[in-house]
PDB file of C-alpha atoms and ligand atoms in Angstrom:
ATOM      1  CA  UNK A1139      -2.277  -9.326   6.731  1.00  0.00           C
ATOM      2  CA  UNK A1140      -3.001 -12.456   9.022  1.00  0.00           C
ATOM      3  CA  UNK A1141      -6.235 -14.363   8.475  1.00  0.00           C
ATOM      4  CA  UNK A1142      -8.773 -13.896  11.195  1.00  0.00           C
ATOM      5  CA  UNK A1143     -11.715 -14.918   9.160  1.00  0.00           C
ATOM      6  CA  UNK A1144     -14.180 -17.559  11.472  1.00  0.00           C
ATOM      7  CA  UNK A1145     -17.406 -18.511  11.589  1.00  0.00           C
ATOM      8  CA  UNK A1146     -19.671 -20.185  14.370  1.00  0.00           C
ATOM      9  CA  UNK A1147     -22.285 -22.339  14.619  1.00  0.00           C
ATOM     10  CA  UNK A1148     -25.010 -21.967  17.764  1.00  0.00           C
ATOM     11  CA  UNK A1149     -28.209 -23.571  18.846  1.00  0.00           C
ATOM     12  CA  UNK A1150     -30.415 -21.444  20.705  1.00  0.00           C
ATOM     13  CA  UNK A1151     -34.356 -21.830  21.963  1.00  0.00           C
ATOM     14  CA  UNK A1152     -33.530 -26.080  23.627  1.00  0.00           C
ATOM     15  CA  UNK A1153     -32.644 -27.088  20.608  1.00  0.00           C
ATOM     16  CA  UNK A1154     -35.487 -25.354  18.247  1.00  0.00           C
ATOM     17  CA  UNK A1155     -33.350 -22.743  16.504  1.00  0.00           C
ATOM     18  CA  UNK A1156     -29.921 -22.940  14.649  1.00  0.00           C
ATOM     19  CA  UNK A1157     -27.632 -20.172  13.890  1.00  0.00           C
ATOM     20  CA  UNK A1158     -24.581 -19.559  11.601  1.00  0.00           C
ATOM     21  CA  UNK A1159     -22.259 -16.108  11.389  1.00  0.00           C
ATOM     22  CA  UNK A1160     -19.380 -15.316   9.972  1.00  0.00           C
ATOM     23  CA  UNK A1161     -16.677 -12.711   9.638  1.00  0.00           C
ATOM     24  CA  UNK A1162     -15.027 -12.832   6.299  1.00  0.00           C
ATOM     25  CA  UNK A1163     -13.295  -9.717   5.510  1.00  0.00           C
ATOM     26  CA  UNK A1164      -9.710 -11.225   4.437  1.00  0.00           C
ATOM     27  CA  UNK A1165     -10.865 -13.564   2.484  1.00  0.00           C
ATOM     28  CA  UNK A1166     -13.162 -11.129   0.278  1.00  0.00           C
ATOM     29  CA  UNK A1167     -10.088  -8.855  -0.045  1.00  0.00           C
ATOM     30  CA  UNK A1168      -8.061 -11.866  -1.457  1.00  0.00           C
ATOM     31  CA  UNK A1169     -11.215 -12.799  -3.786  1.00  0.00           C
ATOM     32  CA  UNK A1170     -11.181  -9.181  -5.008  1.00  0.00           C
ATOM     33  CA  UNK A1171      -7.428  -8.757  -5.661  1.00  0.00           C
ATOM     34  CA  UNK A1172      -7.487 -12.225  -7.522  1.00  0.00           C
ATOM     35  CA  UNK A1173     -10.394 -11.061  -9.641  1.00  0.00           C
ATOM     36  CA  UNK A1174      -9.746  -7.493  -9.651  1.00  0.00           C
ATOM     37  CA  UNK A1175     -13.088  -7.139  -8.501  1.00  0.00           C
ATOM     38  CA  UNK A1176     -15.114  -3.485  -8.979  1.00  0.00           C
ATOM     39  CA  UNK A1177     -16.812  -2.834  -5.440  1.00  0.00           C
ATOM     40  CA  UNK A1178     -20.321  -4.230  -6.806  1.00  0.00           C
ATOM     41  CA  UNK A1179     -18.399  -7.318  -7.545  1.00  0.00           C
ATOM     42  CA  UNK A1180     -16.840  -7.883  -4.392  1.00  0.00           C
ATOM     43  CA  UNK A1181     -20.217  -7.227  -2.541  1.00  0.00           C
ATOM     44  CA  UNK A1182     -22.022  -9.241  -4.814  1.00  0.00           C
ATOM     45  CA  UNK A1183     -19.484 -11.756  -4.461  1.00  0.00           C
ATOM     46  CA  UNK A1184     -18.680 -11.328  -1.179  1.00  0.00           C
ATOM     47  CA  UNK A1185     -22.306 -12.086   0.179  1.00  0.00           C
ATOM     48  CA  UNK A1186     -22.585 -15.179  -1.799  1.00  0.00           C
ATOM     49  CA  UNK A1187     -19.084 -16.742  -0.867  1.00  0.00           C
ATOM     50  CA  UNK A1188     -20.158 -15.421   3.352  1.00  0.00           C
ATOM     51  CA  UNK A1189     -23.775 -17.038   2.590  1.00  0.00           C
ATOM     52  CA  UNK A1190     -22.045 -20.367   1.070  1.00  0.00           C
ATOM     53  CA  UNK A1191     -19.778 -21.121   4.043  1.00  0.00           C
ATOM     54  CA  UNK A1192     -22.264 -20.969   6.458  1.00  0.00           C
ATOM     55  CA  UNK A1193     -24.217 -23.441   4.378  1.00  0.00           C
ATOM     56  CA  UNK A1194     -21.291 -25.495   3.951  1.00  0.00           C
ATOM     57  CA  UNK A1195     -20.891 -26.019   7.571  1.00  0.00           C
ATOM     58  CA  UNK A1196     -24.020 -27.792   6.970  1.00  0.00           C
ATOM     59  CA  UNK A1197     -22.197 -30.573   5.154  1.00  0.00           C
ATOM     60  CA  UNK A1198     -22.003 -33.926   7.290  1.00  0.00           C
ATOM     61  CA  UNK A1199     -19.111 -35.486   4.779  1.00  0.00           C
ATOM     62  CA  UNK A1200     -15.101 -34.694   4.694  1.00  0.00           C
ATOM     63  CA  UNK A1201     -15.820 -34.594   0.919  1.00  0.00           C
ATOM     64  CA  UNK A1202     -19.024 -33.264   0.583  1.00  0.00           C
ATOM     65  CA  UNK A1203     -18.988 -30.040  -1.745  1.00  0.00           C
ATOM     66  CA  UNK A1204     -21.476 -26.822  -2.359  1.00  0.00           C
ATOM     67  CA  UNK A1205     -22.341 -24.838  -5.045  1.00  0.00           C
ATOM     68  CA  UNK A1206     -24.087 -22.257  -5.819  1.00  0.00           C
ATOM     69  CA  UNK A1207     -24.481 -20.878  -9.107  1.00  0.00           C
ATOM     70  CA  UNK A1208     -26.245 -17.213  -9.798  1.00  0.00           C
ATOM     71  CA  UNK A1209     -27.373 -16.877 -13.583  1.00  0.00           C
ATOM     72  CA  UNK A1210     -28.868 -13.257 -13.680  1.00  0.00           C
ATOM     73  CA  UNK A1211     -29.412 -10.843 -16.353  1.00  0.00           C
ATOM     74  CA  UNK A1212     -27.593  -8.050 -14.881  1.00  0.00           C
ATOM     75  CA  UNK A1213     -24.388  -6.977 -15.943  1.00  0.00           C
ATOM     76  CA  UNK A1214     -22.333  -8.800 -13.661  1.00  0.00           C
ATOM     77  CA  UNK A1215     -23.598 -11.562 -15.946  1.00  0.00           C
ATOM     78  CA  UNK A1216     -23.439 -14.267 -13.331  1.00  0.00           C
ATOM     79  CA  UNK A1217     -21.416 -16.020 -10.205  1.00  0.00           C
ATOM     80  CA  UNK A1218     -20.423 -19.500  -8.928  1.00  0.00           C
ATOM     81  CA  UNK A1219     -18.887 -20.060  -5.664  1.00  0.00           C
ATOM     82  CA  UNK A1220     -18.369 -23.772  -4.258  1.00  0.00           C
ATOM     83  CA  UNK A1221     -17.090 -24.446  -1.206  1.00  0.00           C
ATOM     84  CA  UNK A1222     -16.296 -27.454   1.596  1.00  0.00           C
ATOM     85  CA  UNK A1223     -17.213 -28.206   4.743  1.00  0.00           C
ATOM     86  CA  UNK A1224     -13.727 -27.215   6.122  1.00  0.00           C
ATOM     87  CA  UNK A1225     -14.188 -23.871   5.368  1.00  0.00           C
ATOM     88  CA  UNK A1226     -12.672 -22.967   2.290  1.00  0.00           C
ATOM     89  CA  UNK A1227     -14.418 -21.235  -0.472  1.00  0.00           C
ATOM     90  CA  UNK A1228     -13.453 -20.486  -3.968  1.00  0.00           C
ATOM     91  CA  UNK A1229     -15.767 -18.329  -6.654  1.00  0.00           C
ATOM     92  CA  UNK A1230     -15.593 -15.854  -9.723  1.00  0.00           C
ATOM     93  CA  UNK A1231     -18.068 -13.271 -11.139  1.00  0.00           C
ATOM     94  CA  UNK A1232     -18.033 -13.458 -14.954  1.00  0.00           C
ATOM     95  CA  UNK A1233     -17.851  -9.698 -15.573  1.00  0.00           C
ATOM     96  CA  UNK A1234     -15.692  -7.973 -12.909  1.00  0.00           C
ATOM     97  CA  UNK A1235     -15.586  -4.528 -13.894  1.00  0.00           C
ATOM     98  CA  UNK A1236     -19.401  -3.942 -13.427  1.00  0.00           C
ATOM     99  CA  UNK A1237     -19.937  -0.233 -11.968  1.00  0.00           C
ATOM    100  CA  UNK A1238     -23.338   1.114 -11.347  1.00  0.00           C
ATOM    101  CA  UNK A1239     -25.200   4.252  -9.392  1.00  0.00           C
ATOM    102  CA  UNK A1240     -25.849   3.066  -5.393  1.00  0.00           C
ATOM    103  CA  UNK A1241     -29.561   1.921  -5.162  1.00  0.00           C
ATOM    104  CA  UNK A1242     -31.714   3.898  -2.882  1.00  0.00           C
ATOM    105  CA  UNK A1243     -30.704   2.982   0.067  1.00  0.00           C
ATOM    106  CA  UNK A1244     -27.327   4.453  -0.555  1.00  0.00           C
ATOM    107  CA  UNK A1245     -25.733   1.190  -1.148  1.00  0.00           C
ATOM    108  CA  UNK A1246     -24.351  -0.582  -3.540  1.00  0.00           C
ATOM    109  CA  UNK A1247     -26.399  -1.781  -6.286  1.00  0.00           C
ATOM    110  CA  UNK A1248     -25.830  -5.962  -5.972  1.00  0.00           C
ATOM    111  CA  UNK A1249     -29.356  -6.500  -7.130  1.00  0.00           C
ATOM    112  CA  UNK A1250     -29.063  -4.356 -10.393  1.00  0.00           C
ATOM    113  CA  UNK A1251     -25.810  -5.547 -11.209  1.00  0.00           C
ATOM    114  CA  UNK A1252     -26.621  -9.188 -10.630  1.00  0.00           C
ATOM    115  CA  UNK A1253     -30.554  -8.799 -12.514  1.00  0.00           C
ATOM    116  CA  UNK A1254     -33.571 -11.301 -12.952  1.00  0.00           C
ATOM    117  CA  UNK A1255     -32.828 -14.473 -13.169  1.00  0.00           C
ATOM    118  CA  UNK A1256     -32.076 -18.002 -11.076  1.00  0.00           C
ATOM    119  CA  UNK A1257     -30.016 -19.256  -7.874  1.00  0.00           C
ATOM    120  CA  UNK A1258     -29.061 -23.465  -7.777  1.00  0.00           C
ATOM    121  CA  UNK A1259     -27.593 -24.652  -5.305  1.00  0.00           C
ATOM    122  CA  UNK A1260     -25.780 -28.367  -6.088  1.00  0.00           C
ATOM    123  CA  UNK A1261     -24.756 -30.110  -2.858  1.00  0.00           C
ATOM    124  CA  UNK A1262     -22.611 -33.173  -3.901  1.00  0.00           C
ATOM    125  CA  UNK A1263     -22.827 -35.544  -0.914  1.00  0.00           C
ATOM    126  CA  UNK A1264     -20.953 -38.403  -2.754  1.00  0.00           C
ATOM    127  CA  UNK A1265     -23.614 -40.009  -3.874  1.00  0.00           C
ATOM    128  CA  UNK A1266     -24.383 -41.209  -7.549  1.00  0.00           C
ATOM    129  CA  UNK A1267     -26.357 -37.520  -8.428  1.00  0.00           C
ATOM    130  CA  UNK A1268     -25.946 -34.486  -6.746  1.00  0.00           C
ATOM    131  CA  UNK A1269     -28.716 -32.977  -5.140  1.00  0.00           C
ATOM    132  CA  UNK A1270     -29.915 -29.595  -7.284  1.00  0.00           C
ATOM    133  CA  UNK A1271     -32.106 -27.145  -6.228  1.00  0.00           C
ATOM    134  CA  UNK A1272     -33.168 -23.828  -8.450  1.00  0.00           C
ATOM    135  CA  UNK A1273     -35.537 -21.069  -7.421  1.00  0.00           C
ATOM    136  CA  UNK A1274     -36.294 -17.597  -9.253  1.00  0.00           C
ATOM    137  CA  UNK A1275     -34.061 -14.975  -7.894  1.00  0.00           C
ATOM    138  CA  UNK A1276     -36.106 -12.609  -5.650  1.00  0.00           C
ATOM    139  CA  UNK A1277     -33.896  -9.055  -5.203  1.00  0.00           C
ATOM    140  CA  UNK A1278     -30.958 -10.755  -6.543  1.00  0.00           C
ATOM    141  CA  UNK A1279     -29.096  -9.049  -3.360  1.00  0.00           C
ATOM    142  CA  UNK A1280     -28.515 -12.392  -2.256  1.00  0.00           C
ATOM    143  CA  UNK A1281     -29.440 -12.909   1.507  1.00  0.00           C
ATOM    144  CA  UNK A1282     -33.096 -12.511   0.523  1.00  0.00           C
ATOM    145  CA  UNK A1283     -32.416 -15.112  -2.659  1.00  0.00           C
ATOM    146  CA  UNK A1284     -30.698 -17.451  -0.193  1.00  0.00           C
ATOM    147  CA  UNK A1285     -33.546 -17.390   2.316  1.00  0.00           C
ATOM    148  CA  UNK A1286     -35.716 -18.122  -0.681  1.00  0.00           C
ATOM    149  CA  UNK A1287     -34.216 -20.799  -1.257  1.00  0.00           C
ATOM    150  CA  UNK A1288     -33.940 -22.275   2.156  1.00  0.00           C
ATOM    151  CA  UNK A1289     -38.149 -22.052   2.477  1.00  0.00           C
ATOM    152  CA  UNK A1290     -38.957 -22.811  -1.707  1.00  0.00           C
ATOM    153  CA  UNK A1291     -36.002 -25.747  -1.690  1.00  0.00           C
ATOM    154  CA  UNK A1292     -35.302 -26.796   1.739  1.00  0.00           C
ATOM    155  CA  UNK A1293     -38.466 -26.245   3.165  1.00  0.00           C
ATOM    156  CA  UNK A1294     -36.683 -25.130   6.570  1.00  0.00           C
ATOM    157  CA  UNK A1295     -38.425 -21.186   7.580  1.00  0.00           C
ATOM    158  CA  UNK A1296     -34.866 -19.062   7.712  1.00  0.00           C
ATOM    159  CA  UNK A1297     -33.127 -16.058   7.746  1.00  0.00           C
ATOM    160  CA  UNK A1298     -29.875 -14.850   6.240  1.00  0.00           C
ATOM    161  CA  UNK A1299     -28.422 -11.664   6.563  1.00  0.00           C
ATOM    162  CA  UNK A1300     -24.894 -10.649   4.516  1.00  0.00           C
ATOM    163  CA  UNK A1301     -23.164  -7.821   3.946  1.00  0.00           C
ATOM    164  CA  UNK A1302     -19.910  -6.176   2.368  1.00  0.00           C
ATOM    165  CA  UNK A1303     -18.486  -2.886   3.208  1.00  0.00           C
ATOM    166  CA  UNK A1304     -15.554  -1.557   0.629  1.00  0.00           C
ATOM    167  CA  UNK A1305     -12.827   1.637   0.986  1.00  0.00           C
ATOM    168  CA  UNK A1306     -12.848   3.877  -1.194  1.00  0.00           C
ATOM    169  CA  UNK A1307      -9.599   2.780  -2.063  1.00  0.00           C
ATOM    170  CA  UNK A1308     -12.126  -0.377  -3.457  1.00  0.00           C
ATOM    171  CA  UNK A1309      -9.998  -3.012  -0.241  1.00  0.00           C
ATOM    172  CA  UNK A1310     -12.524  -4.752   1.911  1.00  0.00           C
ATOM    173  CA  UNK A1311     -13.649  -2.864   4.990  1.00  0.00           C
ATOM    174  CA  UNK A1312     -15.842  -5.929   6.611  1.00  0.00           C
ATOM    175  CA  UNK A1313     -18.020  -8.468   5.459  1.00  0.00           C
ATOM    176  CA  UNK A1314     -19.910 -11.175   7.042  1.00  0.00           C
ATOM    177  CA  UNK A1315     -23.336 -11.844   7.792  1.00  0.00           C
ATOM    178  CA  UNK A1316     -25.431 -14.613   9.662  1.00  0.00           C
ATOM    179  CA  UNK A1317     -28.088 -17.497   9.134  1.00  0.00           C
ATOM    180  CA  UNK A1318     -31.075 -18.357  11.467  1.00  0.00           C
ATOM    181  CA  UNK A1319     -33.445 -21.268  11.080  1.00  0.00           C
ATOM    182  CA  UNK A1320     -35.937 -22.975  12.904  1.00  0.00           C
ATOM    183  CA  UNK A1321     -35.854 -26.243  13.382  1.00  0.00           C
ATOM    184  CA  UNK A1322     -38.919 -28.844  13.569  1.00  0.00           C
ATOM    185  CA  UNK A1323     -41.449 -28.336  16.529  1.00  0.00           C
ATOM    186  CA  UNK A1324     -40.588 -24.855  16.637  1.00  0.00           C
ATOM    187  CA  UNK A1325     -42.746 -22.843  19.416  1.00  0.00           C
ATOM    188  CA  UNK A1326     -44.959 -20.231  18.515  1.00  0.00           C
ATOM    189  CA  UNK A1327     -42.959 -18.574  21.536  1.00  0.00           C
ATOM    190  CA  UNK A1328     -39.536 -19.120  19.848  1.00  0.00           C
ATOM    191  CA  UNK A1329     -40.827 -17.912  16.460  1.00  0.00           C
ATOM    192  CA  UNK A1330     -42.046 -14.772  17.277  1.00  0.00           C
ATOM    193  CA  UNK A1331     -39.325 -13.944  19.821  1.00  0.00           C
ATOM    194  CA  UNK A1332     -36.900 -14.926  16.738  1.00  0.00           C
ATOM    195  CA  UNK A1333     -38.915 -12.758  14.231  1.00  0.00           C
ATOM    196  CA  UNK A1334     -39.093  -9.776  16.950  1.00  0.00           C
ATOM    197  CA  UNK A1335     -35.688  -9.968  17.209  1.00  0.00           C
ATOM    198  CA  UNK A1336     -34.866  -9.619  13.298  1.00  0.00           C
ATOM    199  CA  UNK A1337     -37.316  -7.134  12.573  1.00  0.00           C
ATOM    200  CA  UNK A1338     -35.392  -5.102  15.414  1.00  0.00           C
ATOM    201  CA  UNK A1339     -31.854  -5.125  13.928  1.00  0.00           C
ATOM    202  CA  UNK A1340     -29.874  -3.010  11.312  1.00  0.00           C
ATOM    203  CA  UNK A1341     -29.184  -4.073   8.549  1.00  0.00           C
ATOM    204  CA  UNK A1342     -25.699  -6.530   8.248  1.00  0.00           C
ATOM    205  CA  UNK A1343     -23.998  -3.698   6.766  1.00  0.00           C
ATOM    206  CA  UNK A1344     -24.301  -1.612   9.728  1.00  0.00           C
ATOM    207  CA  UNK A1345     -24.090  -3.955  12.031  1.00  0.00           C
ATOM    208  CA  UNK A1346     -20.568  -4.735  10.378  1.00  0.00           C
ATOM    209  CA  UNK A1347     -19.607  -0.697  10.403  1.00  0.00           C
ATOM    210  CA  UNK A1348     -20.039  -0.839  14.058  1.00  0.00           C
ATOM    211  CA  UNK A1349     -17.585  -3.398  14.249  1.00  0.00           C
ATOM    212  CA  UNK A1350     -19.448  -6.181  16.027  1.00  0.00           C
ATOM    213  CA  UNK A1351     -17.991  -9.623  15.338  1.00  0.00           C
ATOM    214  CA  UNK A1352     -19.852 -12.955  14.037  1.00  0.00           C
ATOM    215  CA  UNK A1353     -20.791 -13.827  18.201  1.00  0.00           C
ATOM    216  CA  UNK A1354     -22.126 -10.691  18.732  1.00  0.00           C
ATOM    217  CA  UNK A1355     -24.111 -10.440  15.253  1.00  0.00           C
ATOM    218  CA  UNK A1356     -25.477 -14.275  15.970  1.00  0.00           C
ATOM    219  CA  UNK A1357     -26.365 -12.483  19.300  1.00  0.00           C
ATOM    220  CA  UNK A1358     -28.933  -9.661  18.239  1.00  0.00           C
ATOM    221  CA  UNK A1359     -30.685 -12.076  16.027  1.00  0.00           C
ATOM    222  CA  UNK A1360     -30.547 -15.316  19.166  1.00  0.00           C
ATOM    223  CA  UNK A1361     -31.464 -11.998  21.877  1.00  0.00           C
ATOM    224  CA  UNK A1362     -33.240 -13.937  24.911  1.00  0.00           C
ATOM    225  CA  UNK A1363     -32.978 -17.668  23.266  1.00  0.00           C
ATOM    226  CA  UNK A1364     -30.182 -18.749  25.380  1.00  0.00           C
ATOM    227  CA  UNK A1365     -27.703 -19.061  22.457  1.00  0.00           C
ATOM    228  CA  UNK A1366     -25.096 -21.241  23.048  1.00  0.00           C
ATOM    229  CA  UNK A1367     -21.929 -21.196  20.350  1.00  0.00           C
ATOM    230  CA  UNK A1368     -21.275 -24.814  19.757  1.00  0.00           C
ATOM    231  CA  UNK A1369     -18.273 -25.112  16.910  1.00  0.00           C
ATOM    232  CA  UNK A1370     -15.934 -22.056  15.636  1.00  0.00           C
ATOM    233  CA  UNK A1371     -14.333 -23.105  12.474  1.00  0.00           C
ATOM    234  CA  UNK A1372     -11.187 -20.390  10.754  1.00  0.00           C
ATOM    235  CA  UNK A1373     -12.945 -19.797   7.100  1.00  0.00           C
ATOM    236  CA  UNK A1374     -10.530 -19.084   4.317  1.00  0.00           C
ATOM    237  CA  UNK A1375     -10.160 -17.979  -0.097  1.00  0.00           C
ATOM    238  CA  UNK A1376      -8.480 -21.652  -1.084  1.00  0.00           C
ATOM    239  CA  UNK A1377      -8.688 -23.116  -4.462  1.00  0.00           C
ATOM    240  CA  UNK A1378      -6.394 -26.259  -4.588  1.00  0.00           C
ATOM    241  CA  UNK A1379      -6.156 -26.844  -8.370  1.00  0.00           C
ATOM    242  CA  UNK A1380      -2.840 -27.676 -10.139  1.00  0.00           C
ATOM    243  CA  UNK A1381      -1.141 -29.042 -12.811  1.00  0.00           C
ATOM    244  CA  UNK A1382      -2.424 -32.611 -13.137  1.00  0.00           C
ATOM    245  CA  UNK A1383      -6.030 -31.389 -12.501  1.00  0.00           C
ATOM    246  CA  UNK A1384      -5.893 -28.828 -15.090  1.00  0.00           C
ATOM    247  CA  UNK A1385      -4.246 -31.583 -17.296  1.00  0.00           C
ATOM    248  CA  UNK A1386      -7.026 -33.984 -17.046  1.00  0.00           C
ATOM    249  CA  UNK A1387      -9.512 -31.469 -17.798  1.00  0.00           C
ATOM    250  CA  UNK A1388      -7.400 -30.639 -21.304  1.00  0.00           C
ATOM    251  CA  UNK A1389      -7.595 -34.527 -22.357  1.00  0.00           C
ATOM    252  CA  UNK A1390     -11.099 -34.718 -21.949  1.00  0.00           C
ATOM    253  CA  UNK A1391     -11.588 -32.270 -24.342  1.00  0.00           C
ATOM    254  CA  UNK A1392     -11.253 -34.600 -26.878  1.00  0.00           C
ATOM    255  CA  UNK A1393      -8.248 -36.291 -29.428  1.00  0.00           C
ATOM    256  CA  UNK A1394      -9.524 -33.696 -32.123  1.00  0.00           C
ATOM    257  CA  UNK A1395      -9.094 -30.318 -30.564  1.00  0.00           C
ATOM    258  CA  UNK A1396      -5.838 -31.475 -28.906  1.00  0.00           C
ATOM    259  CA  UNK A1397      -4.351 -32.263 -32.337  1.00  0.00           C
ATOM    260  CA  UNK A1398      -5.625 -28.837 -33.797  1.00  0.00           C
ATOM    261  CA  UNK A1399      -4.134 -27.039 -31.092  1.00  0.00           C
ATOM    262  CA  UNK A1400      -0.795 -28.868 -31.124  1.00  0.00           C
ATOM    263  CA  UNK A1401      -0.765 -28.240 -35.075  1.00  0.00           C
ATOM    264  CA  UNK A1402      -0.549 -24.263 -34.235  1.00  0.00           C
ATOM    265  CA  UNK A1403       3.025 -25.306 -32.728  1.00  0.00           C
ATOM    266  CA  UNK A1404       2.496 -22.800 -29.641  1.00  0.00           C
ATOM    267  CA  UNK A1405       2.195 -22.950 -25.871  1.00  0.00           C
ATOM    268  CA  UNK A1406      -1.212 -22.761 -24.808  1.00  0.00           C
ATOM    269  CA  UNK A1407      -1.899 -20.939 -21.807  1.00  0.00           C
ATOM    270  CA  UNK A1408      -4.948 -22.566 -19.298  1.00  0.00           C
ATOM    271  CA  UNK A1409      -5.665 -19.980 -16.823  1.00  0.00           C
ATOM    272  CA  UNK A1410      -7.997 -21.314 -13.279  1.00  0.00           C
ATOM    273  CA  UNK A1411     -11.244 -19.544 -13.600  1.00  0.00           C
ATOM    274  CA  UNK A1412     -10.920 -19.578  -9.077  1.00  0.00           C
ATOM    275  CA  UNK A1413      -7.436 -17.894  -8.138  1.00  0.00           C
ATOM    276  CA  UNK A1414      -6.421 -17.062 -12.012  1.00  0.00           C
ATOM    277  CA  UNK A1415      -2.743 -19.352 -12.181  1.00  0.00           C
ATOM    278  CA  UNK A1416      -1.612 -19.825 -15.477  1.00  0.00           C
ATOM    279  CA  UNK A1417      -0.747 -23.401 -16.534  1.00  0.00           C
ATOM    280  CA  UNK A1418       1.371 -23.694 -20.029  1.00  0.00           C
ATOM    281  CA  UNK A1419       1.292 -26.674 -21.915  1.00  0.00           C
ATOM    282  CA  UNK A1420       4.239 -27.052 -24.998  1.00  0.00           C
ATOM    283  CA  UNK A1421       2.793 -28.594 -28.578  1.00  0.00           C
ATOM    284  CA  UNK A1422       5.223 -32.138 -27.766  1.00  0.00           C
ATOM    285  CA  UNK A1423       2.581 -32.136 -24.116  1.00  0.00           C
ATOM    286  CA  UNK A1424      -0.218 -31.858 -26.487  1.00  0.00           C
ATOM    287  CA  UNK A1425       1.106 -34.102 -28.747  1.00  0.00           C
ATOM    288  CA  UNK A1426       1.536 -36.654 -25.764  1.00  0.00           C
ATOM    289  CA  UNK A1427      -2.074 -35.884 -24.489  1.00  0.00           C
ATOM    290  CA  UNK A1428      -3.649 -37.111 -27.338  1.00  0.00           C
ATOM    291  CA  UNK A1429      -2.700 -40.456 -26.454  1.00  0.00           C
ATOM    292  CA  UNK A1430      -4.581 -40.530 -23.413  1.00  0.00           C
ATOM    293  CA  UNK A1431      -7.679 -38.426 -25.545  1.00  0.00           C
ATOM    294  CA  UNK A1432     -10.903 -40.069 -26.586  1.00  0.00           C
TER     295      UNK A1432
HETATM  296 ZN1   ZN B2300      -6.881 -22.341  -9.172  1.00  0.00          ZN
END
């Protein structure tokens, strides 16, 4: 199926408002049949990795990075998704097979499966530490936890809106969603015109079953702002490890383990927690590794 995943960027109300949407319906299909993902999973999953490319196009730097981690007490048992500022994600869920009763709302049940709990966000700008910021999950349905963290963390008044819609056949039937903040010197005119809006719309999810796309989503929530779509970026499921990567990772493990697991005298098998390729290493590799091992 060809890749017409995008998002855009738009500033709206002279300058005082910024917007973010996205349509990312391929690329939660190819997170799902990588992970084998039950249809909590891919929503849960889905919303985070939608959320975390819009905030990547926040990134100034070619090799800036994002990541969000979700540590919850739900049965999904947590998520990480990191992604670039080119628009590629990459994330897993640690339990994938998580099935539970829709909520009562008639939708699936993201904020049961993913629990209580924390979201961090780690935004490595290249600088000597990353910058980390944790809040308390609120619904742990994600949107609300990410606008959470844009007032707790950020301090910049937001709103983020996600959704994931899945066949029955458990394929992805849309996602996207959408991000709105206001900027400093915000109008009491823009605000409420902004919050009137939001308070007006359906929910993502509906908005998505009607089949409106990322301009026309940005639209509802920008109504009578004069919203102007500055950048439209293709968004894509891209993890980029291989072979040496997954190599250096093995030698930092230390001189000791690699001799203990060279002395078995099998192939070990490294699997990528992001897109699941297996890398196999022979004893006389481990053997060599140890050289290089601390
Ligand atoms: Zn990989």
């Amino acid at each position: 199926m060809s890749n017409n995943d995008y998002m855009i960027r738009a500033t709206a109300g002279n300058a005082m408002v910024r917007g973010f949407a996205i349509t990312s319906r391929n690329l939660v299909d190819e997170a799902r049949k990588i992970h084998d993902l039950s249809p909590i999973c891919s929503a849960a999953l889905g919303r985070l990795m939608s959320g975390a490319l819009m905030m990547g196009d926040m990134l100034k730097g070619d090799k800036d990075a994002l990541t969000i981690t979700v540590d919850g007490d739900g049965p999904i048992g947590g998520l990480l998704v990191t992604v670039n500022n080119k628009g590629q994600v990459k994330g897993y869920v640690k339990n994938n097979a998580v099935a539970l009763p829709n909520n009562e709302a008639g939708h699936l049940n993201v904020g049961g499966a993913v629990g209580n709990g924390t979201l961090t966000v780690t935004r490595d700008l290249g600088l000597k530490d990353p910058y980390v910021g944790t809040i308390q999950l609120l619904s742990g349905e994600i949107a609300d936890d990410l606008t959470c963290y844009f007032v707790e963390s950020e301090q910049i008044p937001s709103s983020v809106g996600l959704g994931v819609l899945v066949n029955k056949d458990f394929s992805i039937m849309e996602a996207g969603g959408f991000i709105v903040q206001l900027m400093p010197g915000a109008t009491e005119e823009v605000i409420s015109r902004l919050e009137s809006n939001i308070q007006g719309m359906k929910t993502v999810t509906d908005i998505l079953r009607d089949g409106k796309t990322p301009e026309e989503l940005l639209g509802m929530a920008l109504d009578g702002l004069d919203m102007e779509i500055t950048d439209k970026m293709p968004v894509e499921y891209h993890c980029g490890c291989d072979r040496d990567r997954v190599e250096r990772a093995l030698v930092l493990i230390g001189k000791e383990e690699l001799k203990s697991m060279a002395d078995e005298e099998n192939d070990i098998e490294i699997k990528c927690h992001f897109c699941q390729k297996a890398y196999t290493f022979s004893p006389k590799e481990l053997k060599e590794m140890q050289l290089r091992a601390k």
